[in-house]
Short mmCIF file of C-alpha atoms and ligand atoms in Angstrom, two decimals:
data_model
loop_
_atom_site.label_atom_id
_atom_site.label_comp_id
_atom_site.label_asym_id
_atom_site.label_seq_id
_atom_site.Cartn_x
_atom_site.Cartn_y
_atom_site.Cartn_z
CA UNK K 1 59.29 84.01 18.43
CA UNK K 2 58.67 81.15 20.58
CA UNK K 3 61.57 79.01 21.16
CA UNK K 4 59.55 75.61 20.34
CA UNK K 5 59.34 77.13 16.92
CA UNK K 6 63.14 76.85 16.38
CA UNK K 7 64.80 73.93 14.95
CA UNK K 8 68.56 73.21 15.28
CA UNK K 9 70.18 71.25 12.40
CA UNK K 10 72.19 68.46 14.47
CA UNK K 11 74.72 67.96 11.79
CA UNK K 12 75.54 71.31 10.86
CA UNK K 13 74.14 73.75 13.77
CA UNK K 14 71.82 76.09 11.27
CA UNK K 15 68.86 77.33 13.11
CA UNK K 16 65.54 77.31 11.18
CA UNK K 17 61.83 78.33 12.22
CA UNK K 18 59.29 75.48 11.78
CA UNK K 19 56.92 75.97 8.96
CA UNK K 20 53.96 73.45 8.84
CA UNK K 21 54.34 70.74 6.01
CA UNK K 22 52.23 69.59 3.40
CA UNK K 23 51.57 65.52 3.75
CA UNK K 24 54.45 63.75 2.96
CA UNK K 25 56.71 66.95 2.77
CA UNK K 26 59.95 66.66 4.09
CA UNK K 27 61.96 69.89 5.46
CA UNK K 28 65.44 69.72 4.49
CA UNK K 29 68.46 71.31 6.17
CA UNK K 30 69.31 74.35 3.14
CA UNK K 31 72.91 74.19 4.50
CA UNK K 32 74.01 70.48 4.57
CA UNK K 33 70.87 68.79 3.29
CA UNK K 34 69.90 66.80 6.59
CA UNK K 35 66.69 66.07 7.16
CA UNK K 36 65.15 68.18 10.01
CA UNK K 37 61.59 67.37 10.50
CA UNK K 38 58.95 65.56 8.20
CA UNK K 39 55.20 65.89 8.12
CA UNK K 40 53.00 64.11 10.61
CA UNK K 41 49.90 63.32 11.41
CA UNK K 42 50.16 61.65 14.89
CA UNK K 43 47.75 59.26 15.45
CA UNK K 44 48.37 57.60 19.00
CA UNK K 45 45.71 54.95 18.04
CA UNK K 46 47.28 53.69 15.00
CA UNK K 47 51.07 53.51 16.29
CA UNK K 48 49.84 51.81 19.46
CA UNK K 49 48.08 49.11 17.24
CA UNK K 50 51.37 49.05 15.05
CA UNK K 51 53.40 48.44 18.59
CA UNK K 52 50.98 45.70 19.77
CA UNK K 53 51.09 43.83 16.16
CA UNK K 54 55.07 44.02 16.56
CA UNK K 55 54.58 42.38 19.92
CA UNK K 56 52.84 39.62 18.85
CA UNK K 57 54.74 39.00 15.68
CA UNK K 58 58.19 39.46 17.91
CA UNK K 59 56.39 36.61 20.13
CA UNK K 60 55.75 34.64 17.11
CA UNK K 61 59.22 35.00 15.65
CA UNK K 62 60.96 33.81 18.81
CA UNK K 63 58.58 30.68 19.40
CA UNK K 64 58.65 29.05 16.29
CA UNK K 65 61.75 27.66 14.83
CA UNK K 66 63.34 30.04 11.90
CA UNK K 67 64.51 27.07 9.97
CA UNK K 68 65.05 23.66 10.42
CA UNK K 69 68.03 21.26 8.84
CA UNK K 70 66.86 17.44 7.17
CA UNK K 71 69.86 15.58 6.32
CA UNK K 72 68.72 11.85 5.62
CA UNK K 73 66.67 11.62 8.67
CA UNK K 74 68.50 13.68 10.94
CA UNK K 75 66.66 16.72 11.96
CA UNK K 76 67.78 19.81 13.76
CA UNK K 77 65.64 23.10 13.73
CA UNK K 78 66.89 26.16 15.44
CA UNK K 79 64.99 28.79 17.19
CA UNK K 80 66.74 32.25 17.80
CA UNK K 81 67.38 31.77 20.98
CA UNK K 82 68.48 28.21 20.20
CA UNK K 83 71.26 30.22 18.06
CA UNK K 84 72.25 32.15 21.13
CA UNK K 85 72.73 29.22 23.03
CA UNK K 86 74.25 27.11 20.21
CA UNK K 87 77.09 30.07 19.76
CA UNK K 88 77.36 30.29 23.11
CA UNK K 89 77.95 26.44 24.06
CA UNK K 90 80.37 26.72 20.90
CA UNK K 91 82.95 28.72 23.19
CA UNK K 92 82.40 32.23 21.47
CA UNK K 93 80.09 33.40 24.39
CA UNK K 94 81.01 37.11 23.23
CA UNK K 95 79.37 36.64 19.88
CA UNK K 96 76.12 34.82 21.69
CA UNK K 97 76.14 38.08 23.95
CA UNK K 98 76.15 40.58 21.27
CA UNK K 99 73.73 38.47 19.00
CA UNK K 100 71.47 38.27 21.85
CA UNK K 101 71.29 41.99 22.43
CA UNK K 102 71.18 43.41 18.83
CA UNK K 103 68.38 40.83 17.73
CA UNK K 104 66.57 39.98 20.87
CA UNK K 105 66.69 42.27 23.95
CA UNK K 106 67.18 45.94 22.03
CA UNK K 107 64.00 45.02 19.63
CA UNK K 108 62.18 43.58 22.70
CA UNK K 109 62.84 46.78 24.54
CA UNK K 110 61.84 49.02 22.10
CA UNK K 111 58.40 47.31 21.75
CA UNK K 112 58.18 47.44 25.61
CA UNK K 113 58.84 51.07 25.75
CA UNK K 114 56.79 52.45 22.72
CA UNK K 115 53.82 50.53 24.32
CA UNK K 116 54.86 51.99 27.66
CA UNK K 117 54.68 55.30 26.23
CA UNK K 118 51.95 55.28 24.04
CA UNK K 119 49.76 53.59 26.56
CA UNK K 120 50.22 56.50 28.90
CA UNK K 121 49.88 59.06 26.36
CA UNK K 122 46.68 57.74 25.13
CA UNK K 123 45.20 58.10 28.44
CA UNK K 124 46.05 61.84 28.59
CA UNK K 125 49.28 62.03 30.39
CA UNK K 126 53.27 61.27 30.01
CA UNK K 127 53.91 58.12 31.91
CA UNK K 128 55.91 58.67 35.24
CA UNK K 129 59.09 57.23 33.38
CA UNK K 130 58.38 58.99 30.24
CA UNK K 131 62.06 60.89 30.01
CA UNK K 132 63.92 57.59 30.88
CA UNK K 133 61.90 55.46 28.51
CA UNK K 134 62.44 58.00 25.49
CA UNK K 135 66.04 58.30 26.55
CA UNK K 136 66.44 54.50 26.55
CA UNK K 137 64.61 54.29 22.68
CA UNK K 138 66.69 57.20 21.18
CA UNK K 139 69.92 55.27 23.02
CA UNK K 140 69.16 51.92 21.75
CA UNK K 141 68.13 53.01 18.26
CA UNK K 142 71.37 52.51 16.48
CA UNK K 143 72.04 49.30 17.84
CA UNK K 144 68.72 47.55 16.96
CA UNK K 145 69.56 44.85 13.84
CA UNK K 146 66.76 43.01 13.18
CA UNK K 147 66.73 43.38 9.52
CA UNK K 148 70.61 42.41 9.64
CA UNK K 149 69.66 39.38 11.41
CA UNK K 150 66.89 38.91 8.51
CA UNK K 151 69.35 39.20 5.65
CA UNK K 152 71.64 36.65 7.91
CA UNK K 153 69.06 33.84 8.06
CA UNK K 154 68.75 34.05 4.09
CA UNK K 155 72.16 34.20 3.40
CA UNK K 156 72.73 30.86 5.78
CA UNK K 157 69.63 29.15 4.15
CA UNK K 158 71.08 29.67 0.81
CA UNK K 159 74.25 28.43 2.12
CA UNK K 160 72.98 25.27 3.66
CA UNK K 161 70.56 24.73 0.51
CA UNK K 162 73.09 23.09 -1.60
CA UNK K 163 74.16 20.49 1.22
CA UNK K 164 70.87 19.63 2.95
CA UNK K 165 67.05 19.70 3.01
CA UNK K 166 66.40 23.54 4.43
CA UNK K 167 62.89 24.12 5.97
CA UNK K 168 61.85 27.24 6.62
CA UNK K 169 59.46 27.48 9.66
CA UNK K 170 56.99 29.83 10.74
CA UNK K 171 59.35 31.73 13.02
CA UNK K 172 61.17 32.73 9.51
CA UNK K 173 57.87 34.61 7.99
CA UNK K 174 57.53 35.78 11.31
CA UNK K 175 60.87 37.08 11.75
CA UNK K 176 60.34 38.86 8.30
CA UNK K 177 57.39 40.50 9.09
CA UNK K 178 59.01 41.73 12.59
CA UNK K 179 61.87 43.38 10.40
CA UNK K 180 58.96 45.28 8.50
CA UNK K 181 56.83 46.54 11.56
CA UNK K 182 60.15 47.45 13.72
CA UNK K 183 61.28 49.70 10.69
CA UNK K 184 57.90 51.05 10.61
CA UNK K 185 57.83 51.59 14.17
CA UNK K 186 61.33 52.78 14.81
CA UNK K 187 60.71 55.42 11.38
CA UNK K 188 58.85 57.62 13.57
CA UNK K 189 60.77 60.71 14.69
CA UNK K 190 61.18 60.22 18.66
CA UNK K 191 61.40 63.96 18.76
CA UNK K 192 58.23 64.52 17.45
CA UNK K 193 56.89 62.19 20.09
CA UNK K 194 58.33 64.77 22.59
CA UNK K 195 56.17 67.37 21.01
CA UNK K 196 53.17 65.16 20.96
CA UNK K 197 53.45 64.68 25.04
CA UNK K 198 53.95 68.15 25.28
CA UNK K 199 50.28 68.60 23.48
CA UNK K 200 48.96 65.81 25.32
CA UNK K 201 49.66 67.02 28.61
CA UNK K 202 48.92 70.58 27.52
CA UNK K 203 45.09 68.94 26.73
CA UNK K 204 45.85 69.73 22.85
CA UNK K 205 44.55 67.18 20.68
CA UNK K 206 47.83 65.03 19.14
CA UNK Z 1 66.45 80.48 2.59
CA UNK Z 2 68.15 83.58 1.97
CA UNK Z 3 71.72 84.16 2.00
CA UNK Z 4 73.80 82.94 4.84
CA UNK Z 5 72.06 80.55 7.67
CA UNK Z 6 72.62 81.63 11.18
CA UNK Z 7 74.25 79.01 13.57
CA UNK Z 8 72.77 78.18 16.70
CA UNK Z 9 76.18 78.76 18.26
CA UNK Z 10 76.32 82.33 17.00
CA UNK Z 11 72.83 82.86 18.52
CA UNK Z 12 73.62 81.62 21.81
CA UNK Z 13 71.18 78.41 21.17
CA UNK Z 14 71.68 74.84 21.87
CA UNK Z 15 69.65 72.06 20.23
CA UNK Z 16 69.25 69.29 22.78
CA UNK Z 17 70.61 65.92 21.31
CA UNK Z 18 67.77 63.89 22.48
CA UNK Z 19 64.50 65.74 22.34
CA UNK Z 20 65.67 68.43 19.84
CA UNK Z 21 64.09 70.90 22.10
CA UNK Z 22 66.00 74.17 21.44
CA UNK Z 23 67.55 76.00 24.43
CA UNK Z 24 68.21 80.03 24.75
CA UNK Z 25 70.84 81.72 26.72
CA UNK Z 26 71.25 82.06 29.68
CA UNK Z 27 69.99 78.48 30.33
CA UNK Z 28 71.77 77.20 26.78
CA UNK Z 29 75.20 76.89 28.64
CA UNK Z 30 77.55 73.51 28.40
CA UNK Z 31 76.49 70.77 31.24
CA UNK Z 32 73.45 72.55 32.05
CA UNK Z 33 70.11 70.02 31.74
CA UNK Z 34 67.74 70.11 28.93
CA UNK Z 35 64.72 71.90 30.32
CA UNK Z 36 62.11 69.28 28.47
CA UNK Z 37 64.06 65.89 28.75
CA UNK Z 38 66.76 66.49 31.43
CA UNK Z 39 69.76 65.52 29.17
CA UNK Z 40 73.11 67.27 29.64
CA UNK Z 41 73.38 69.98 26.95
CA UNK Z 42 76.28 69.44 24.92
CA UNK Z 43 77.49 72.55 22.46
CA UNK Z 44 79.53 69.63 20.73
CA UNK Z 45 79.73 66.05 21.39
CA UNK Z 46 82.30 65.86 24.08
CA UNK Z 47 85.83 64.69 23.06
CA UNK Z 48 84.68 63.57 19.70
CA UNK Z 49 87.82 63.56 17.84
CA UNK Z 50 89.62 62.14 20.83
CA UNK Z 51 87.08 59.30 20.84
CA UNK Z 52 86.47 58.74 17.26
CA UNK Z 53 90.11 58.47 16.75
CA UNK Z 54 90.37 55.68 19.84
CA UNK Z 55 87.61 53.83 18.62
CA UNK Z 56 88.67 54.16 14.55
CA UNK Z 57 91.97 52.88 15.56
CA UNK Z 58 90.98 49.87 17.91
CA UNK Z 59 88.69 48.72 15.36
CA UNK Z 60 91.69 48.97 12.61
CA UNK Z 61 94.14 46.88 15.05
CA UNK Z 62 91.29 44.33 15.35
CA UNK Z 63 90.40 44.23 11.86
CA UNK Z 64 93.58 42.43 11.22
CA UNK Z 65 92.79 39.20 13.49
CA UNK Z 66 89.03 39.38 12.19
CA UNK Z 67 90.28 38.28 8.50
CA UNK Z 68 93.38 36.40 9.82
CA UNK Z 69 91.59 33.91 12.44
CA UNK Z 70 89.16 31.66 11.62
CA UNK Z 71 85.35 32.81 11.35
CA UNK Z 72 84.18 29.14 11.08
CA UNK Z 73 85.07 25.66 11.58
CA UNK Z 74 83.00 23.13 9.51
CA UNK Z 75 83.60 19.91 11.33
CA UNK Z 76 82.35 16.31 10.15
CA UNK Z 77 83.63 12.58 10.11
CA UNK Z 78 86.05 12.90 7.34
CA UNK Z 79 87.84 16.42 7.73
CA UNK Z 80 87.19 19.59 8.65
CA UNK Z 81 87.73 23.19 7.32
CA UNK Z 82 88.39 26.34 8.51
CA UNK Z 83 87.14 29.26 6.85
CA UNK Z 84 88.11 33.00 7.33
CA UNK Z 85 86.08 35.92 5.82
CA UNK Z 86 87.59 35.89 2.38
CA UNK Z 87 87.90 32.34 1.91
CA UNK Z 88 84.01 32.15 2.93
CA UNK Z 89 83.29 34.54 0.19
CA UNK Z 90 85.18 32.62 -2.33
CA UNK Z 91 83.54 29.52 -1.03
CA UNK Z 92 80.19 31.30 -1.47
CA UNK Z 93 81.62 31.97 -5.46
CA UNK Z 94 82.63 28.95 -6.08
CA UNK Z 95 79.53 27.31 -4.74
CA UNK Z 96 77.58 28.88 -7.86
CA UNK Z 97 75.99 31.39 -5.55
CA UNK Z 98 78.01 34.47 -6.79
CA UNK Z 99 75.19 36.93 -5.41
CA UNK Z 100 75.58 35.71 -2.22
CA UNK Z 101 79.59 36.40 -2.63
CA UNK Z 102 78.96 39.87 -3.49
CA UNK Z 103 76.60 40.50 -0.29
CA UNK Z 104 78.71 38.95 2.02
CA UNK Z 105 81.61 40.32 0.52
CA UNK Z 106 80.16 44.23 0.46
CA UNK Z 107 79.04 43.67 4.07
CA UNK Z 108 82.04 41.88 5.56
CA UNK Z 109 84.96 43.75 3.26
CA UNK Z 110 83.65 46.52 1.65
CA UNK Z 111 81.82 48.06 4.30
CA UNK Z 112 84.26 48.17 6.94
CA UNK Z 113 86.85 49.38 5.05
CA UNK Z 114 84.77 51.85 3.20
CA UNK Z 115 83.81 53.13 7.03
CA UNK Z 116 87.75 53.45 7.89
CA UNK Z 117 88.55 55.41 4.93
CA UNK Z 118 85.73 57.89 5.38
CA UNK Z 119 86.23 58.35 8.93
CA UNK Z 120 89.83 59.11 8.51
CA UNK Z 121 89.12 61.25 6.08
CA UNK Z 122 86.66 63.14 7.99
CA UNK Z 123 88.96 63.28 11.00
CA UNK Z 124 91.91 64.37 9.36
CA UNK Z 125 89.73 67.05 7.30
CA UNK Z 126 88.65 68.24 10.62
CA UNK Z 127 91.99 68.33 11.96
CA UNK Z 128 93.27 70.64 8.86
CA UNK Z 129 90.49 72.85 9.49
CA UNK Z 130 89.64 72.16 5.85
CA UNK Z 131 86.89 74.45 4.21
CA UNK Z 132 86.39 71.93 1.38
CA UNK Z 133 83.24 70.57 0.26
CA UNK Z 134 81.37 70.38 3.50
CA UNK Z 135 78.00 69.25 1.95
CA UNK Z 136 79.80 66.15 0.63
CA UNK Z 137 81.76 65.55 4.01
CA UNK Z 138 78.46 65.89 5.92
CA UNK Z 139 76.87 63.22 3.43
CA UNK Z 140 79.59 60.87 3.70
CA UNK Z 141 79.08 61.15 7.45
CA UNK Z 142 75.15 60.31 6.52
CA UNK Z 143 75.92 57.51 4.40
CA UNK Z 144 78.49 55.67 6.97
CA UNK Z 145 76.05 56.22 9.90
CA UNK Z 146 73.40 54.30 7.95
CA UNK Z 147 75.36 51.18 6.47
CA UNK Z 148 77.83 50.56 9.34
CA UNK Z 149 75.44 48.05 11.29
CA UNK Z 150 75.19 45.95 8.02
CA UNK Z 151 78.71 44.39 8.49
CA UNK Z 152 77.32 42.42 11.44
CA UNK Z 153 75.72 40.00 8.55
CA UNK Z 154 78.66 37.40 8.65
CA UNK Z 155 78.63 37.30 12.72
CA UNK Z 156 74.98 36.52 12.43
CA UNK Z 157 75.37 34.05 9.23
CA UNK Z 158 77.60 31.76 11.80
CA UNK Z 159 75.66 32.20 14.86
CA UNK Z 160 72.77 30.73 12.73
CA UNK Z 161 75.02 27.90 11.10
CA UNK Z 162 76.31 26.57 14.33
CA UNK Z 163 72.78 26.48 15.63
CA UNK Z 164 71.58 24.61 12.55
CA UNK Z 165 74.39 22.30 11.69
CA UNK Z 166 75.32 20.34 14.68
CA UNK Z 167 74.48 16.54 13.67
CA UNK Z 168 76.62 13.29 14.87
CA UNK Z 169 76.79 11.94 11.29
CA UNK Z 170 76.93 14.71 9.15
CA UNK Z 171 79.05 16.99 11.05
CA UNK Z 172 78.98 20.17 12.87
CA UNK Z 173 79.72 23.92 12.30
CA UNK Z 174 81.54 25.85 14.83
CA UNK Z 175 82.36 29.55 15.31
CA UNK Z 176 86.14 30.71 15.54
CA UNK Z 177 87.88 33.83 17.36
CA UNK Z 178 87.68 35.22 14.28
CA UNK Z 179 83.84 35.98 14.40
CA UNK Z 180 84.47 37.78 18.02
CA UNK Z 181 87.14 40.15 16.50
CA UNK Z 182 84.99 40.72 13.65
CA UNK Z 183 81.86 41.53 15.81
CA UNK Z 184 84.23 43.78 17.85
CA UNK Z 185 85.10 45.70 14.69
CA UNK Z 186 81.48 46.18 14.08
CA UNK Z 187 80.62 47.58 17.21
CA UNK Z 188 83.81 49.80 17.48
CA UNK Z 189 83.43 51.55 14.05
CA UNK Z 190 79.50 52.29 15.03
CA UNK Z 191 81.30 53.66 18.28
CA UNK Z 192 83.27 55.72 16.23
CA UNK Z 193 81.06 57.03 14.23
CA UNK Z 194 78.45 57.68 16.91
CA UNK Z 195 81.37 59.71 18.53
CA UNK Z 196 82.20 62.16 15.57
CA UNK Z 197 80.50 65.38 15.68
CA UNK Z 198 79.43 66.24 11.67
CA UNK Z 199 79.29 69.97 13.12
CA UNK Z 200 82.92 70.20 13.43
CA UNK Z 201 82.95 70.15 9.65
CA UNK Z 202 81.22 73.20 9.50
CA UNK Z 203 82.90 75.17 12.74
CA UNK Z 204 85.88 75.99 10.59
CA UNK Z 205 85.98 79.51 9.00
CA UNK Z 206 85.54 79.62 5.35
CA UNK Z 207 88.79 80.64 3.47
CA UNK Z 208 88.77 83.51 1.17
ZN1 ZN E 1 72.39 71.11 8.24
ZN1 ZN E 2 66.23 67.47 25.56
#
């Protein structure tokens, strides 16, 4: 029995032998119920396309204002960076700093690192900094909060709605799509990507 | 699966926490590096309980000023109001948006407090070497891992309102110290749950 056929449950330490799954099937731990691994048909092209789409939407979500306010002629539009800077100027620098990390830098880094890893694998080899990139991806995963920010935008809009005229911007739609694409991208199991990398290096088709 | 499952610890195996690669003896030793990804091998998360306690207690202490200090100041030429998390929720309810009040209440009050209680339960049960309902406790851990970050909601709402509402004539919104404390609470509870090792739930022997 070769070692890479084994799976250890990270939540209860049980050992299993990997078995092939049907499409859509998930292997659960018999002892604690944790999802061990799922069926995946890794299509590097498709995953790369998803990454590039996410990158484009990320740029749009950050270039265009998310919402604009109109209060009897006075007009103010806010981009995501605008929100970070305004929070900084408002005297709560830690809030600005944390928000910038959680909704800007971490998602941006995830997109760039995915692109880096996938572009390399598509050329049939592990990129030079593959290990570091994969470690950074796994460390950032819990701290990337685009979806929470999305809900925050909606709450802010409804809060202001009664008082002023709220005009949703292109940035809002882009950010909504970004949330979905980012969720799709990070739903891929990084451990599978390690397996793919080994297959690619060994010349086996992914 | 028939009968009892075998654990990696019993077989002398360590599953890498980063890439899932399974290492066998004699390489599977605490402190060695994973052959595939180079991450340090850990039999269990190091100082799991101590770190979890530390982050949790810090979060609970910080939760007090997070709720008593001003989260958000609304200033206009005529008056200014200071809102805490709870007064913000009450405002949303009174303003005719009860759905929103419920969402913010769940994210800012129920999730953090639920997380405190859940982590305390897990920590105390592991210290007591409990063998009761391990599946349920592991599930509890998975739930708090999944929902913890949603508490950041109110902090983001305040940041957005600060950026949007800044008019000379109609007033502006400023963030208060409560927002800093609350953001800290969310980060600390997330670090607490990341430090906790659910395998500790399963390490105690079955009581007969
Ligand atoms: Zn398990
Ligand atoms: Zn590894």
